[in-house]
Short mmCIF file of C-alpha atoms and ligand atoms in Angstrom, two decimals:
data_model
loop_
_atom_site.label_atom_id
_atom_site.label_comp_id
_atom_site.label_asym_id
_atom_site.label_seq_id
_atom_site.Cartn_x
_atom_site.Cartn_y
_atom_site.Cartn_z
CA UNK A 470 58.40 90.03 104.32
CA UNK A 471 58.17 92.43 107.24
CA UNK A 472 60.42 91.71 110.23
CA UNK A 473 59.05 91.41 113.74
CA UNK A 474 59.36 94.21 116.27
CA UNK A 475 62.76 93.30 117.65
CA UNK A 476 63.60 96.60 119.27
CA UNK A 477 60.82 96.79 121.76
CA UNK A 478 59.31 93.34 122.06
CA UNK A 479 61.99 90.74 121.48
CA UNK A 480 64.07 89.40 124.25
CA UNK A 481 65.56 85.88 124.15
CA UNK A 482 67.96 83.83 122.15
CA UNK A 483 69.36 84.58 118.69
CA UNK A 484 70.76 81.65 116.68
CA UNK A 485 73.42 80.98 114.11
CA UNK A 486 72.29 80.82 110.48
CA UNK A 487 73.60 77.76 108.59
CA UNK A 488 72.24 76.30 105.35
CA UNK A 489 69.33 78.71 105.48
CA UNK A 490 68.27 77.49 108.96
CA UNK A 491 68.50 79.20 112.34
CA UNK A 492 70.29 76.77 114.56
CA UNK A 493 71.59 76.84 118.18
CA UNK A 494 75.35 76.58 118.77
CA UNK A 495 76.75 73.09 119.23
CA UNK A 496 77.78 73.90 122.82
CA UNK A 497 74.37 75.37 123.63
CA UNK A 498 76.28 78.23 125.32
CA UNK A 499 75.24 81.86 124.85
CA UNK A 500 76.69 85.33 125.44
CA UNK A 501 74.74 88.33 126.74
CA UNK A 502 74.03 91.23 124.39
CA UNK A 503 73.41 94.52 126.21
CA UNK A 504 71.80 97.89 125.42
CA UNK A 505 74.56 100.47 126.12
CA UNK A 506 72.05 103.24 126.82
CA UNK A 507 70.23 101.33 129.58
CA UNK A 508 73.17 99.16 130.49
CA UNK A 509 70.78 96.18 130.50
CA UNK A 510 71.02 92.81 128.81
CA UNK A 511 68.31 92.35 126.18
CA UNK A 512 69.15 89.13 124.35
CA UNK A 513 71.55 86.18 124.06
CA UNK A 514 73.75 85.37 121.14
CA UNK A 515 75.41 81.99 120.43
CA UNK A 516 78.87 81.39 121.80
CA UNK A 517 79.95 79.31 118.84
CA UNK A 518 83.15 77.32 118.53
CA UNK A 519 85.14 75.53 115.80
CA UNK A 520 82.41 72.86 115.43
CA UNK A 521 79.86 75.53 114.46
CA UNK A 522 82.34 77.10 112.04
CA UNK A 523 83.00 73.65 110.48
CA UNK A 524 79.26 73.18 109.97
CA UNK A 525 78.94 76.63 108.35
CA UNK A 526 81.95 76.01 106.08
CA UNK A 527 80.57 72.63 105.07
CA UNK A 528 77.26 74.23 104.11
CA UNK A 529 79.17 76.98 102.17
CA UNK A 530 81.27 74.31 100.43
CA UNK A 531 78.16 72.51 99.22
CA UNK A 532 76.78 75.75 97.80
CA UNK A 533 80.08 77.11 96.38
CA UNK A 534 80.24 75.51 92.93
CA UNK A 535 76.59 75.95 91.95
CA UNK A 536 76.57 79.59 93.13
CA UNK A 537 79.72 80.35 91.15
CA UNK A 538 78.10 78.69 88.08
CA UNK A 539 74.79 80.50 88.53
CA UNK A 540 74.00 82.88 85.71
CA UNK A 541 75.17 86.30 86.96
CA UNK A 542 71.85 87.78 85.85
CA UNK A 543 70.17 85.43 88.32
CA UNK A 544 72.66 86.39 91.07
CA UNK A 545 71.80 90.04 90.30
CA UNK A 546 68.08 89.38 90.52
CA UNK A 547 68.50 87.95 94.04
CA UNK A 548 70.57 90.93 95.08
CA UNK A 549 67.96 93.34 93.71
CA UNK A 550 65.28 91.43 95.59
CA UNK A 551 67.31 91.66 98.79
CA UNK A 552 67.57 95.42 98.24
CA UNK A 553 63.81 95.71 97.92
CA UNK A 554 63.37 93.76 101.19
CA UNK A 555 65.82 96.12 102.90
CA UNK A 556 63.65 99.02 101.70
CA UNK A 557 60.74 97.50 103.57
CA UNK A 558 62.64 96.71 106.76
CA UNK A 559 65.38 99.33 107.23
CA UNK A 560 63.59 100.92 110.10
CA UNK A 561 63.49 97.72 112.12
CA UNK A 562 67.07 96.86 111.31
CA UNK A 563 68.18 100.35 112.46
CA UNK A 564 66.29 99.99 115.70
CA UNK A 565 68.00 96.69 116.47
CA UNK A 566 71.41 98.24 115.83
CA UNK A 567 70.69 101.13 118.14
CA UNK A 568 69.64 98.69 120.82
CA UNK A 569 72.93 96.85 120.37
CA UNK A 570 75.51 99.62 119.83
CA UNK A 571 73.81 102.79 121.10
CA UNK A 572 74.56 104.86 118.01
CA UNK A 573 72.01 107.49 117.04
CA UNK A 574 68.86 106.11 115.43
CA UNK A 575 69.07 109.08 113.03
CA UNK A 576 72.43 107.79 111.78
CA UNK A 577 71.62 104.10 111.78
CA UNK A 578 68.34 104.55 109.90
CA UNK A 579 70.32 106.46 107.21
CA UNK A 580 72.84 103.57 107.04
CA UNK A 581 70.30 100.76 106.89
CA UNK A 582 68.39 102.56 104.20
CA UNK A 583 71.54 103.23 102.21
CA UNK A 584 72.83 99.68 102.25
CA UNK A 585 70.07 98.73 99.80
CA UNK A 586 71.90 100.84 97.19
CA UNK A 587 75.11 98.85 97.73
CA UNK A 588 73.25 95.64 96.86
CA UNK A 589 71.77 97.32 93.79
CA UNK A 590 75.12 98.69 92.66
CA UNK A 591 76.86 95.29 92.85
CA UNK A 592 73.80 93.57 91.36
CA UNK A 593 74.34 95.89 88.39
CA UNK A 594 77.98 94.87 88.12
CA UNK A 595 77.39 91.10 88.47
CA UNK A 596 76.90 90.51 84.73
CA UNK A 597 79.55 93.01 83.68
CA UNK A 598 82.62 91.16 84.83
CA UNK A 599 84.63 90.82 81.65
CA UNK A 600 88.09 89.47 81.10
CA UNK A 601 90.16 90.78 78.17
CA UNK A 602 91.73 89.39 75.04
CA UNK A 603 95.47 90.10 75.21
CA UNK A 604 97.35 90.89 72.04
CA UNK A 605 100.47 88.87 72.81
CA UNK A 606 103.91 88.60 71.26
CA UNK A 607 103.35 84.82 70.86
CA UNK A 608 101.86 84.93 67.38
CA UNK A 609 100.44 81.41 67.22
CA UNK A 610 98.68 81.88 70.54
CA UNK A 611 95.25 83.26 71.53
CA UNK A 612 95.40 84.53 75.13
CA UNK A 613 92.57 85.80 77.27
CA UNK A 614 91.75 86.33 80.95
CA UNK A 615 88.86 85.10 83.07
CA UNK A 616 87.85 86.64 86.43
CA UNK A 617 86.73 83.90 88.79
CA UNK A 618 85.35 83.94 92.33
CA UNK A 619 87.69 83.05 95.11
CA UNK A 620 85.34 80.62 96.84
CA UNK A 621 84.39 80.83 100.53
CA UNK A 622 84.92 84.24 102.13
CA UNK A 623 85.19 84.58 105.94
CA UNK A 624 83.72 87.95 106.87
CA UNK A 625 84.49 89.33 110.34
CA UNK A 626 82.85 92.60 111.35
CA UNK A 627 83.06 95.10 114.24
CA UNK A 628 80.35 96.62 116.42
CA UNK A 629 80.17 100.21 115.23
CA UNK A 630 78.19 99.77 111.96
CA UNK A 631 77.40 96.08 111.83
CA UNK A 632 75.17 95.84 108.72
CA UNK A 633 76.89 98.57 106.69
CA UNK A 634 80.31 97.05 107.13
CA UNK A 635 78.96 93.58 106.36
CA UNK A 636 77.31 94.91 103.26
CA UNK A 637 80.59 96.43 101.97
CA UNK A 638 81.87 92.83 101.86
CA UNK A 639 78.81 90.72 101.18
CA UNK A 640 77.35 92.67 98.24
CA UNK A 641 80.48 92.57 96.01
CA UNK A 642 81.44 89.02 97.17
CA UNK A 643 78.01 87.51 96.27
CA UNK A 644 77.87 89.46 93.00
CA UNK A 645 81.24 88.01 92.04
CA UNK A 646 79.99 84.42 92.75
CA UNK A 647 81.50 83.78 96.18
CA UNK A 648 79.77 82.29 99.24
CA UNK A 649 80.11 83.62 102.80
CA UNK A 650 80.66 82.59 106.40
CA UNK A 651 80.10 85.66 108.56
CA UNK A 652 81.08 86.34 112.17
CA UNK A 653 79.61 89.61 113.52
CA UNK A 654 80.97 91.25 116.63
CA UNK A 655 80.05 89.53 119.88
CA UNK A 656 78.69 92.88 121.07
CA UNK A 657 76.34 93.48 118.12
CA UNK A 658 75.36 90.25 116.44
CA UNK A 659 71.62 90.60 116.49
CA UNK A 660 71.10 92.76 113.38
CA UNK A 661 73.18 90.41 111.23
CA UNK A 662 71.21 87.38 112.44
CA UNK A 663 67.89 89.16 111.85
CA UNK A 664 69.09 90.24 108.39
CA UNK A 665 69.37 86.57 107.46
CA UNK A 666 65.53 86.45 107.36
CA UNK A 667 65.77 88.76 104.37
CA UNK A 668 68.54 86.66 102.74
CA UNK A 669 66.31 83.60 103.01
CA UNK A 670 63.22 85.43 101.83
CA UNK A 671 65.06 86.91 98.84
CA UNK A 672 65.69 83.36 97.70
CA UNK A 673 69.44 82.85 98.14
CA UNK A 674 70.11 79.10 97.99
CA UNK A 675 71.03 77.32 101.26
CA UNK A 676 74.73 77.68 102.18
CA UNK A 677 75.40 80.80 100.12
CA UNK A 678 75.28 82.99 103.21
CA UNK A 679 75.97 81.64 106.72
CA UNK A 680 76.39 83.35 110.11
CA UNK A 681 78.28 82.02 113.13
CA UNK A 682 78.15 84.29 116.20
CA UNK A 683 80.67 84.20 118.99
CA UNK A 684 83.96 85.50 120.31
CA UNK A 685 86.82 86.68 118.15
CA UNK A 686 89.30 84.40 119.86
CA UNK A 687 87.05 81.38 119.43
CA UNK A 688 84.69 81.52 116.41
CA UNK A 689 86.76 84.24 114.74
CA UNK A 690 90.02 82.30 115.05
CA UNK A 691 88.30 79.13 113.75
CA UNK A 692 87.21 81.03 110.62
CA UNK A 693 90.65 82.52 110.02
CA UNK A 694 92.34 79.12 110.44
CA UNK A 695 89.88 77.06 108.37
CA UNK A 696 91.72 75.57 105.38
CA UNK A 697 88.64 75.78 103.11
CA UNK A 698 88.22 79.54 103.50
CA UNK A 699 89.92 81.39 100.67
CA UNK A 700 89.84 84.95 101.94
CA UNK A 701 89.30 86.87 105.17
CA UNK A 702 87.51 90.17 104.76
CA UNK A 703 87.96 91.86 108.12
CA UNK A 704 86.99 95.18 109.66
CA UNK A 705 88.22 95.99 113.13
CA UNK A 706 91.16 97.24 115.12
CA UNK A 707 94.70 97.22 113.79
CA UNK A 708 95.76 94.91 116.64
CA UNK A 709 93.22 92.25 115.68
CA UNK A 710 94.02 92.90 111.97
CA UNK A 711 97.66 92.10 112.60
CA UNK A 712 96.87 88.80 114.37
CA UNK A 713 94.48 87.84 111.52
CA UNK A 714 96.99 88.80 108.88
CA UNK A 715 99.67 86.59 110.49
CA UNK A 716 97.28 83.66 110.83
CA UNK A 717 95.95 84.08 107.28
CA UNK A 718 99.56 84.06 105.98
CA UNK A 719 99.96 80.50 107.32
CA UNK A 720 97.12 79.34 105.07
CA UNK A 721 98.27 81.64 102.16
CA UNK A 722 94.79 83.23 102.29
CA UNK A 723 93.78 86.44 100.63
CA UNK A 724 92.90 89.26 103.02
CA UNK A 725 91.09 92.57 102.94
CA UNK A 726 91.79 94.49 106.19
CA UNK A 727 89.84 97.59 107.04
CA UNK A 728 91.45 98.83 110.26
CA UNK A 729 91.62 101.85 112.49
CA UNK A 730 92.75 105.44 112.07
CA UNK A 731 93.94 108.63 113.66
CA UNK A 732 92.74 110.91 110.92
CA UNK A 733 93.75 114.59 110.74
CA UNK A 734 91.20 117.29 110.10
CA UNK A 735 93.23 120.34 108.92
CA UNK A 736 91.77 123.83 109.14
CA UNK A 737 93.66 126.55 107.19
CA UNK A 738 93.22 130.27 107.83
CA UNK A 739 91.49 130.77 104.45
CA UNK A 740 88.73 128.21 105.19
CA UNK A 741 85.00 128.82 105.62
CA UNK A 742 85.28 128.49 109.45
CA UNK A 743 81.64 127.79 110.14
CA UNK A 744 81.62 124.90 107.62
CA UNK A 745 84.95 123.70 109.11
CA UNK A 746 83.40 123.71 112.64
CA UNK A 747 80.54 121.55 111.36
CA UNK A 748 83.01 119.25 109.65
CA UNK A 749 85.20 118.90 112.75
CA UNK A 750 82.14 118.15 114.92
CA UNK A 751 80.91 115.54 112.46
CA UNK A 752 84.40 114.05 112.38
CA UNK A 753 84.68 113.44 116.11
CA UNK A 754 81.32 113.66 117.91
CA UNK A 755 79.06 111.91 115.38
CA UNK A 756 78.64 108.29 116.46
CA UNK A 757 80.31 109.32 119.73
CA UNK A 758 83.64 109.22 117.88
CA UNK A 759 83.22 105.47 117.23
CA UNK A 760 84.00 105.57 113.55
CA UNK A 761 87.16 104.37 111.91
CA UNK A 762 87.35 107.67 110.00
CA UNK A 763 86.99 109.80 113.14
CA UNK A 764 88.82 113.07 112.59
CA UNK A 765 90.38 112.67 116.00
CA UNK A 766 93.35 114.99 115.39
CA UNK A 767 92.32 118.60 114.75
CA UNK A 768 95.14 120.63 113.15
CA UNK A 769 94.45 124.41 113.27
CA UNK A 770 96.53 127.18 111.72
CA UNK A 771 97.92 129.43 114.46
CA UNK A 772 96.58 132.67 112.87
CA UNK A 773 92.92 131.59 113.38
CA UNK A 774 93.39 129.32 116.35
CA UNK A 775 91.55 131.52 118.98
CA UNK A 776 88.73 132.44 116.63
CA UNK A 777 88.21 128.91 115.44
CA UNK A 778 88.28 127.33 118.89
CA UNK A 779 85.75 129.83 120.16
CA UNK A 780 83.36 128.90 117.38
CA UNK A 781 84.05 125.19 117.86
CA UNK A 782 83.44 125.34 121.59
CA UNK A 783 80.25 127.25 121.08
CA UNK A 784 78.72 124.47 118.90
CA UNK A 785 80.28 121.51 120.72
CA UNK A 786 79.21 122.63 124.18
CA UNK A 787 75.58 122.67 123.04
CA UNK A 788 75.62 119.05 121.81
CA UNK A 789 72.76 117.18 123.47
CA UNK A 790 73.98 113.93 125.07
CA UNK A 791 71.36 111.29 125.76
CA UNK A 792 68.95 108.65 124.47
CA UNK A 793 70.11 107.60 120.96
CA UNK A 794 66.57 106.90 119.84
CA UNK A 795 65.40 110.51 120.24
CA UNK A 796 65.62 112.74 117.23
CA UNK A 797 67.13 115.72 119.08
CA UNK A 798 70.02 113.72 120.63
CA UNK A 799 73.42 114.56 119.14
CA UNK A 800 75.71 112.22 121.11
CA UNK A 801 74.67 108.81 122.41
CA UNK A 802 76.50 106.30 124.61
CA UNK A 803 79.70 104.48 123.68
CA UNK A 804 78.91 100.96 122.60
CA UNK A 805 80.51 98.58 125.06
CA UNK A 806 81.78 98.46 128.62
CA UNK A 807 85.42 97.80 127.61
CA UNK A 808 85.23 100.75 125.19
CA UNK A 809 83.74 102.98 127.92
CA UNK A 810 86.64 102.20 130.15
CA UNK A 811 89.18 102.66 127.31
CA UNK A 812 87.82 106.14 126.43
CA UNK A 813 87.87 107.30 130.06
CA UNK A 814 91.42 105.92 130.45
CA UNK A 815 92.55 107.93 127.44
CA UNK A 816 90.97 111.09 128.92
CA UNK A 817 93.08 110.52 132.01
CA UNK A 818 96.16 109.92 129.85
CA UNK A 819 95.55 113.20 127.98
CA UNK A 820 95.32 115.10 131.29
CA UNK A 821 98.46 113.48 132.65
CA UNK A 822 100.36 114.20 129.39
CA UNK A 823 99.72 117.90 129.96
CA UNK A 824 97.01 118.53 127.32
CA UNK A 825 94.48 121.18 128.35
CA UNK A 826 90.91 119.96 128.57
CA UNK A 827 88.75 122.62 127.01
CA UNK A 828 85.44 120.73 127.08
CA UNK A 829 84.10 117.58 128.88
CA UNK A 830 86.68 115.22 130.16
CA UNK A 831 84.46 112.96 132.25
CA UNK A 832 81.50 110.57 132.44
CA UNK A 833 78.23 112.25 131.37
CA UNK A 834 75.78 112.21 134.24
CA UNK A 835 72.38 113.20 132.80
CA UNK A 836 68.96 112.03 133.87
CA UNK A 837 69.07 108.93 131.67
CA UNK A 838 69.03 105.39 133.01
CA UNK A 839 71.62 104.27 135.60
CA UNK A 840 74.40 102.16 134.10
CA UNK A 841 74.40 103.83 130.64
CA UNK A 842 77.81 104.23 129.00
CA UNK A 843 77.83 107.99 128.50
CA UNK A 844 80.99 110.11 128.01
CA UNK A 845 81.04 113.89 127.73
CA UNK A 846 82.14 115.24 124.34
CA UNK A 847 85.76 116.12 125.09
CA UNK A 848 88.15 118.61 123.49
CA UNK A 849 91.83 118.68 124.36
CA UNK A 850 94.05 121.61 123.21
CA UNK A 851 97.73 122.36 123.55
CA UNK A 852 98.55 118.84 122.29
CA UNK A 853 101.58 117.84 120.40
CA UNK A 854 101.75 115.04 117.91
CA UNK A 855 103.92 112.89 120.22
CA UNK A 856 101.26 112.60 122.88
CA UNK A 857 99.48 109.25 123.10
CA UNK A 858 96.11 110.97 122.64
CA UNK A 859 97.42 112.28 119.30
CA UNK A 860 98.95 108.98 118.19
CA UNK A 861 96.69 106.15 119.40
CA UNK A 862 93.12 105.40 118.27
CA UNK A 863 90.73 106.24 121.10
CA UNK A 864 87.46 105.46 119.30
CA UNK A 865 85.41 107.80 121.42
CA UNK A 866 84.25 111.45 121.57
CA UNK A 867 87.73 112.81 122.32
CA UNK A 868 89.41 115.43 120.07
CA UNK A 869 93.11 116.28 120.25
CA UNK A 870 94.03 119.77 118.90
CA UNK A 871 97.42 120.67 117.49
CA UNK A 872 98.42 124.11 116.22
CA UNK A 873 100.52 124.61 113.06
CA UNK A 874 102.00 127.63 111.29
CA UNK A 875 102.70 126.64 107.70
CA UNK A 876 101.24 124.38 105.01
CA UNK A 877 104.34 122.22 105.01
CA UNK A 878 104.08 121.78 108.78
CA UNK A 879 100.41 120.83 108.51
CA UNK A 880 101.00 118.05 105.98
CA UNK A 881 104.05 116.79 107.79
CA UNK A 882 102.11 116.52 111.12
CA UNK A 883 99.20 114.91 109.24
CA UNK A 884 101.50 112.18 107.91
CA UNK A 885 103.35 111.63 111.17
CA UNK A 886 101.14 108.76 112.22
CA UNK A 887 101.10 104.96 111.87
CA UNK A 888 97.69 105.19 110.30
CA UNK A 889 96.37 106.41 106.94
CA UNK A 890 92.64 105.99 106.69
CA UNK A 891 91.18 109.45 106.04
CA UNK A 892 91.99 113.17 106.18
CA UNK A 893 90.05 116.42 105.99
CA UNK A 894 91.38 119.67 104.48
CA UNK A 895 89.49 122.94 105.04
CA UNK A 896 90.63 125.68 102.62
CA UNK A 897 89.33 127.93 99.87
CA UNK A 898 92.64 127.75 98.04
CA UNK A 899 92.38 125.19 95.23
CA UNK A 900 96.13 124.77 94.98
CA UNK A 901 96.43 123.99 98.66
CA UNK A 902 93.56 121.50 98.39
CA UNK A 903 95.16 119.59 95.53
CA UNK A 904 98.61 119.76 97.14
CA UNK A 905 97.20 118.26 100.35
CA UNK A 906 95.25 115.62 98.45
CA UNK A 907 98.37 114.36 96.90
CA UNK A 908 100.74 114.78 99.82
CA UNK A 909 98.65 113.19 102.57
CA UNK A 910 99.24 109.45 102.93
CA UNK A 911 95.68 108.29 103.41
CA UNK A 912 93.17 106.25 101.45
CA UNK A 913 90.56 108.99 101.43
CA UNK A 914 90.99 112.79 101.46
CA UNK A 915 88.02 115.09 101.86
CA UNK A 916 88.23 118.74 100.97
CA UNK A 917 85.69 121.11 102.64
CA UNK A 918 83.66 118.15 103.74
CA UNK A 919 84.14 115.11 106.00
CA UNK A 920 82.77 111.54 106.45
CA UNK A 921 81.39 111.04 102.94
CA UNK A 922 81.30 107.47 101.58
CA UNK A 923 79.43 105.90 98.68
CA UNK A 924 79.03 102.50 97.02
CA UNK A 925 80.46 104.15 93.88
CA UNK A 926 83.84 104.99 95.35
CA UNK A 927 86.71 102.88 96.74
CA UNK A 928 87.37 103.14 100.50
CA UNK A 929 90.28 101.70 102.43
CA UNK A 930 93.39 102.57 104.37
CA UNK A 931 97.07 103.22 103.80
CA UNK A 932 99.76 102.07 106.27
CA UNK A 933 98.35 100.49 109.49
CA UNK A 934 94.80 101.40 108.42
CA UNK A 935 94.61 98.41 106.16
CA UNK A 936 94.94 96.55 102.93
CA UNK A 937 92.42 96.36 100.07
CA UNK A 938 89.37 98.38 99.11
CA UNK A 939 85.68 98.27 99.82
CA UNK A 940 83.19 100.19 97.62
CA UNK A 941 83.32 100.97 93.90
CA UNK A 942 84.46 98.63 91.11
CA UNK A 943 87.65 98.02 93.12
CA UNK A 944 85.69 96.00 95.73
CA UNK A 945 84.26 93.46 93.28
CA UNK A 946 87.80 92.90 91.96
CA UNK A 947 88.87 92.11 95.55
CA UNK A 948 86.64 89.01 95.43
CA UNK A 949 87.97 87.55 92.19
CA UNK A 950 91.10 85.95 90.91
CA UNK A 951 92.49 86.22 87.40
CA UNK A 952 93.04 83.21 85.19
CA UNK A 953 95.08 83.46 82.02
CA UNK A 954 94.00 81.05 79.23
CA UNK A 955 96.37 80.19 76.34
CA UNK A 956 95.05 78.57 73.17
CA UNK A 957 97.49 77.46 70.53
CA UNK A 958 96.12 78.29 67.11
CA UNK A 959 98.90 76.47 65.26
CA UNK A 960 100.06 73.38 67.14
CA UNK A 961 103.66 72.36 66.39
CA UNK A 962 106.40 69.98 67.53
CA UNK A 963 109.06 72.62 68.38
CA UNK A 964 111.67 71.59 70.92
CA UNK A 965 109.52 70.39 73.90
CA UNK A 966 112.45 70.75 76.32
CA UNK A 967 112.47 74.57 76.29
CA UNK A 968 109.90 77.07 77.41
CA UNK A 969 107.66 78.51 74.67
P1 LIG B 1272 88.01 94.29 117.09
O1 LIG B 1272 89.24 94.18 116.25
O2 LIG B 1272 88.10 94.13 118.54
O3 LIG B 1272 86.91 93.24 116.58
C1 LIG B 1272 86.45 93.20 115.25
C2 LIG B 1272 85.93 91.83 114.94
O4 LIG B 1272 86.98 90.90 114.96
C3 LIG B 1272 84.94 91.26 115.97
O5 LIG B 1272 83.95 90.46 115.29
C4 LIG B 1272 85.83 90.34 116.82
O6 LIG B 1272 85.10 89.34 117.48
C5 LIG B 1272 86.78 89.80 115.79
N1 LIG B 1272 88.08 89.42 116.30
C6 LIG B 1272 88.86 89.98 117.26
N2 LIG B 1272 89.99 89.35 117.43
C7 LIG B 1272 89.99 88.35 116.50
C8 LIG B 1272 90.95 87.27 116.14
N3 LIG B 1272 92.11 87.15 116.77
N4 LIG B 1272 90.61 86.41 115.15
C9 LIG B 1272 89.45 86.57 114.49
N5 LIG B 1272 88.51 87.52 114.79
C10 LIG B 1272 88.78 88.36 115.77
O7 LIG B 1272 87.38 95.69 116.67
P2 LIG B 1272 86.10 96.44 117.29
O8 LIG B 1272 86.47 96.94 118.66
O9 LIG B 1272 84.91 95.50 117.17
O10 LIG B 1272 85.87 97.63 116.30
C11 LIG B 1272 86.55 98.83 116.41
C12 LIG B 1272 87.71 98.89 115.44
O11 LIG B 1272 87.26 98.72 114.14
C13 LIG B 1272 88.39 100.25 115.49
O12 LIG B 1272 89.76 100.07 115.47
C14 LIG B 1272 87.94 100.87 114.20
O13 LIG B 1272 88.76 101.89 113.69
C15 LIG B 1272 87.84 99.72 113.29
N6 LIG B 1272 86.95 99.99 112.12
C16 LIG B 1272 87.54 100.12 110.89
C17 LIG B 1272 86.75 100.43 109.79
C18 LIG B 1272 87.31 100.57 108.40
O14 LIG B 1272 86.59 100.46 107.45
N7 LIG B 1272 88.59 100.82 108.25
C19 LIG B 1272 85.36 100.60 109.98
C20 LIG B 1272 84.84 100.46 111.22
C21 LIG B 1272 85.63 100.14 112.32
#
């Protein structure tokens, strides 16, 4: 199948996807979805409520047992077919995402192409889920384990990379034999809804994948509270993650929480400084800083501070801000009006805290359309790690620079944060690299590179950055539970009133 031209021609209503059908919300109410570059509304998405969620869960419940019992080779075939359909449609999917979240087409097209590989990777694992035979101390017993799917997974995703972050959940969950009820962000639901055309075309049975659009506090809460949902796989802010974790605890649900960060990018005096400049820029200005792994704290060794900042400023000041669809644009708009206000508020906070604004620090006023949500790439220096701009996640193109003298100081500042998602270390000293990799409390450490992820490798946070892993073999294990089976090979009538 080839998708329609959603980016340029479509404008109208999107629908929920339940039992392989596109259906309007029960309330018949809709929310606007806007293009952050033009500031204009381009479509409506359902404002679903608990009734819609109940319908989606009912459909997932009807599909749950037969999907879990489906031969894993058949599950894999459907995932491979889905990947082939993504290959044919990644361009359209990327265009829809740019229209919704304003991220660069160059980045989104890379992501939508790459997600096909996640479906292939987990398709490959689907028939390789093996328990083990345990050599136990109970000599007349045969004991083995089975890995079984959890059941219905509620998947709640944010606006910054809608299809990629959905894929990190959906591909391993389906491969493991689970079914899904998905709620995309109210700001960027369209690509997930359009993607359901590919799910249907690939041949997934009705009810295996369902989408309910709407607000976090309404549709999202209904998913988290639904008694038939076994696990919540959530990506979003740590504040929402905390609320969801508390609510999930009431239902003793499993959770996987991929939350925010305040990741340090540490540049030592022995680093390749040009490579480090590129890494720092990619850490904070790519995607207008709207990535969970943004390297939003730059830690620079005092001996190279002036030289490094001159180089950084030289490259950062030439970044072209503008239309995210154009190939020569480096920095697009921020995705939503609330986020635009939040980023500008933090710039004011940085100034009032006494940080020195070396670059940017305001709304970007180019010759683009009126009403676009454009912020200048902003670099603060003379920060200390107690400032709010060094401690709180801004999620915008705002870098806070801190100077350090020694290796010990660098790692101690790096760890002095509530978060622990990622960290970058720039050095040519292998000992320092390994030392940092083990001392930094974060789920991912990059050495002489930044912002690398793959379906082959686990990704997830420490501390307030989350619980659980996405990617790699670890992710498929997140969607299974372990059953221990005991078979007595020599039944007997030993005292039945004591434990065996
Ligand atoms: P958000 O927490 O506001 O919303 C995320 C999703 O949760 C949305 O679909 C929203 O509708 C829903 N939601 C919000 N409150 C809810 C509630 N009480 N119950 C149920 N659902 C609820 O986050 P956002 O602003 O969309 O995304 C930005 C955040 O996501 C940043 O903090 C960023 O760091 C984080 N993020 C993390 C990762 C990661 O893998 N660790 C990746 C991308 C983004």
